[in-house]
Short mmCIF file of C-alpha atoms in Angstrom, two decimals:
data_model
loop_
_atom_site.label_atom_id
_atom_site.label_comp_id
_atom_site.label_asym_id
_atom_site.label_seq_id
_atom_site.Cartn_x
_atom_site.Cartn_y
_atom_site.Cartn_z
CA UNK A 677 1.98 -5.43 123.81
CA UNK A 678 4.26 -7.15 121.83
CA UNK A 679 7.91 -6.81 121.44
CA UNK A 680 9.17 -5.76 118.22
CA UNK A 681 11.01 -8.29 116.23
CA UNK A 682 14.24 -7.05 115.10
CA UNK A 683 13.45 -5.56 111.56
CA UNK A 684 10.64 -3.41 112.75
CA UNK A 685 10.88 -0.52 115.15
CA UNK A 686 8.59 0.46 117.68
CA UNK A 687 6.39 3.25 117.47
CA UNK A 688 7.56 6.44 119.04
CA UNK A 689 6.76 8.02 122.00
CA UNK A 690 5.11 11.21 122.71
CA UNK A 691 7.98 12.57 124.15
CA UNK A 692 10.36 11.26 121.29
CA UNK A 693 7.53 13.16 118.98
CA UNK A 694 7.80 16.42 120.89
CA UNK A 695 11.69 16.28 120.58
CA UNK A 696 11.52 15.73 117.13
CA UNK A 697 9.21 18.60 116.54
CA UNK A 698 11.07 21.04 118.76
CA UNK A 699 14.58 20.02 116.89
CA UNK A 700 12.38 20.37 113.24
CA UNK A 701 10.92 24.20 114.80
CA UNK A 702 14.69 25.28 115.81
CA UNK A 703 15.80 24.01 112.20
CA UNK A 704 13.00 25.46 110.40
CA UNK A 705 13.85 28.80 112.47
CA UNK A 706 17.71 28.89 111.72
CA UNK A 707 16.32 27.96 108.05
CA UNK A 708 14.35 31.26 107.75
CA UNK A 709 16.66 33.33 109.34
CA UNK A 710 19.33 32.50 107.24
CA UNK A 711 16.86 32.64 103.99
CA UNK A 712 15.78 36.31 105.38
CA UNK A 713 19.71 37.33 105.72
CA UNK A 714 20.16 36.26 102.04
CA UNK A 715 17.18 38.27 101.33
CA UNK A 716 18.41 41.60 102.57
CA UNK A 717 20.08 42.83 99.65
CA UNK A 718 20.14 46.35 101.27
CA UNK A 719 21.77 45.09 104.41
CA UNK A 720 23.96 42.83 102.96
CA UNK A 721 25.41 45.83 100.53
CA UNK A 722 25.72 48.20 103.14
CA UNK A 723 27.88 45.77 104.99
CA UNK A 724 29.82 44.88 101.53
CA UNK A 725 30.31 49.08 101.40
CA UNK A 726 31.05 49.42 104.58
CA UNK A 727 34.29 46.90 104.19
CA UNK A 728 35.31 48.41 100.94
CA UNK A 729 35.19 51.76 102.85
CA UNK A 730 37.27 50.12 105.56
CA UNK A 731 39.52 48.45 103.36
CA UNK A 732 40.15 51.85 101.45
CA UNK A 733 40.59 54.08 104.29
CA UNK A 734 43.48 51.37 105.68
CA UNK A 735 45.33 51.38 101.77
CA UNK A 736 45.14 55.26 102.05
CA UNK A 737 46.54 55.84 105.40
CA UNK A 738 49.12 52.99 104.45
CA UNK A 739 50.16 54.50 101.34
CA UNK A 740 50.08 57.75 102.79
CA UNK A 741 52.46 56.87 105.25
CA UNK A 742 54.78 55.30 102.57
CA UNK A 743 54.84 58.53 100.53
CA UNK A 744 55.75 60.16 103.44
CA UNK A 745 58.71 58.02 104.50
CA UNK A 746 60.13 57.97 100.96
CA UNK A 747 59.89 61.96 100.47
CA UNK A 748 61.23 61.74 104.03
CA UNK A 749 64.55 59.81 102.51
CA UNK A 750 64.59 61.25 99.27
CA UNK A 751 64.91 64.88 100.99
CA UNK A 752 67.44 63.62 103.58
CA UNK A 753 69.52 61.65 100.19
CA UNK A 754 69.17 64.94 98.26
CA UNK A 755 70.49 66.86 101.10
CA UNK A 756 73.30 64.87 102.12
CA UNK A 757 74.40 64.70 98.37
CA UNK A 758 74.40 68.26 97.25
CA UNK A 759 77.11 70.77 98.37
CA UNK A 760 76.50 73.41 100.72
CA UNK A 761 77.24 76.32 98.57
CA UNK A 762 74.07 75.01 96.12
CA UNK A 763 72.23 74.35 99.25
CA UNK A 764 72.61 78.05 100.15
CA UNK A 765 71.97 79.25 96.84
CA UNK A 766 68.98 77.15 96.84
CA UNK A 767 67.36 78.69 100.06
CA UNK A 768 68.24 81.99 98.75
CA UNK A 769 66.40 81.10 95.40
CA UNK A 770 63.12 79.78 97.50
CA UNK A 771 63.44 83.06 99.67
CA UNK A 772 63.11 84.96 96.82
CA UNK A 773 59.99 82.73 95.05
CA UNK A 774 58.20 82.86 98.37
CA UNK A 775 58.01 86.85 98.05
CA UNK A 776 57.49 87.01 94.90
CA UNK A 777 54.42 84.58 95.25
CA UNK A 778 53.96 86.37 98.44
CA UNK A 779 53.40 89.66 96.23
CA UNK A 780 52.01 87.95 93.46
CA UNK A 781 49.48 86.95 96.07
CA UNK A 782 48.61 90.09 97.31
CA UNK A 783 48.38 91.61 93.93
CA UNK A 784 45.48 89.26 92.77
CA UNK A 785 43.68 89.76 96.33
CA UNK A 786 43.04 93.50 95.31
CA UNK A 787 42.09 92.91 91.62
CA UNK A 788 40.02 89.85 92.31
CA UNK A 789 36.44 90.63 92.72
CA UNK A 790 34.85 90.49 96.29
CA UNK A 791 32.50 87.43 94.94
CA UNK A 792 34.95 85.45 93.94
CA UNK A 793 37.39 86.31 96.83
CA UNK A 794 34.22 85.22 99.34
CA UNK A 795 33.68 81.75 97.56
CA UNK A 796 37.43 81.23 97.55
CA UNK A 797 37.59 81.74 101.06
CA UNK A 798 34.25 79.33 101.71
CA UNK A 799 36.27 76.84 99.84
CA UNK A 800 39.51 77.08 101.56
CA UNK A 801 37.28 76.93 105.06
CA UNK A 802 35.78 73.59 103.84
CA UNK A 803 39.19 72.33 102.20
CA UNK A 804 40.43 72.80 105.95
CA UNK A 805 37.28 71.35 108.13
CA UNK A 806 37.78 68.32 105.57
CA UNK A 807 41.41 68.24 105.23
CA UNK A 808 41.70 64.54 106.21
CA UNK A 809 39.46 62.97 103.33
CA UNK A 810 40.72 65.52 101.01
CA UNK A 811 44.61 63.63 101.65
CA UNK A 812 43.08 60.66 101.79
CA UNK A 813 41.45 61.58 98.09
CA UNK A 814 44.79 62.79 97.16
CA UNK A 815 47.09 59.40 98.85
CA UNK A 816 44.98 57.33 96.67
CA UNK A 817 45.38 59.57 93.34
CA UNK A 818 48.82 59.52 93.86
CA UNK A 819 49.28 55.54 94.38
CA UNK A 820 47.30 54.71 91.57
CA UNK A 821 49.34 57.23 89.43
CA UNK A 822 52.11 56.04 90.65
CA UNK A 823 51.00 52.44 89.98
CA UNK A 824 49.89 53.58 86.39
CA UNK A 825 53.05 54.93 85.67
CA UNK A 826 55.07 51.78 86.92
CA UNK A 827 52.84 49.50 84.71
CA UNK A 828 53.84 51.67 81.63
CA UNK A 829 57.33 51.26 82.13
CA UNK A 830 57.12 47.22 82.16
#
């Protein structure tokens, strides 16, 4: 055999040949898996919704939390700046709506029909075995209300 001159290469070898078609197979097979990926739009939105949902669930508890803290300091600013003689008219006032609601209450429990006090109670006893979405729901109401009304004062 001859030895190549030095424009021309040599033929290759078989085993050069079967490492060029193993490296084209593992290409070819990262090629389809990726195309098959792209191709499960199901998959691919589930995973999508399943961030959003994430991503949701972390602004709610987050904004929650804020609420919380500034109702926290509002109440404490509120109570250090009124006197205690309103203060003590003011839990004398609230005494006196919570029986009156109390009665008011009571009253519309015995003239409320028995149907309607039954699905009232089924939705209070799903209210409470959901009670964490439901403030969730109600975080995220408030923060975009809250957001709302900020953008209308600008």
């Amino acid at each position: 055999m001859t030895t190549p001159s030095p424009g021309e290469e040599s033929a290759p070898t078989s085993e050069e040949l079967r490492e060029q078609v193993e490296h084209a197979r593992e290409e070819l097979g990262q090629t389809i898996e990726a195309l098959a990926h792209r191709a499960d739009m199901k998959a691919r939105a589930q995973e999508r919704a399943a961030t959003a949902k994430a991503q949701a669930a972390e602004k709610a508890a987050h904004v929650s939390g804020q609420i919380h803290v500034k109702a926290e300091r509002a109440k404490q600013l509120l109570k250090d700046k009124t006197p205690d003689p309103v203060l003590g008219k003011a839990a004398h006032a609230a005494a006196q709506v919570r029986e009156s609601a109390s009665r008011a209450g009571h009253l519309a429990a015995d003239k409320t029909p028995e149907p309607v006090r039954e699905k009232a109670g089924r939705l209070a006893a799903t209210a409470r075995a959901k009670r964490t979405p439901l403030l969730a729901a109600v975080a995220v109401l408030a923060a975009f209300l809250l957001a709302r009304r900020g953008r209308r004062r600008r």
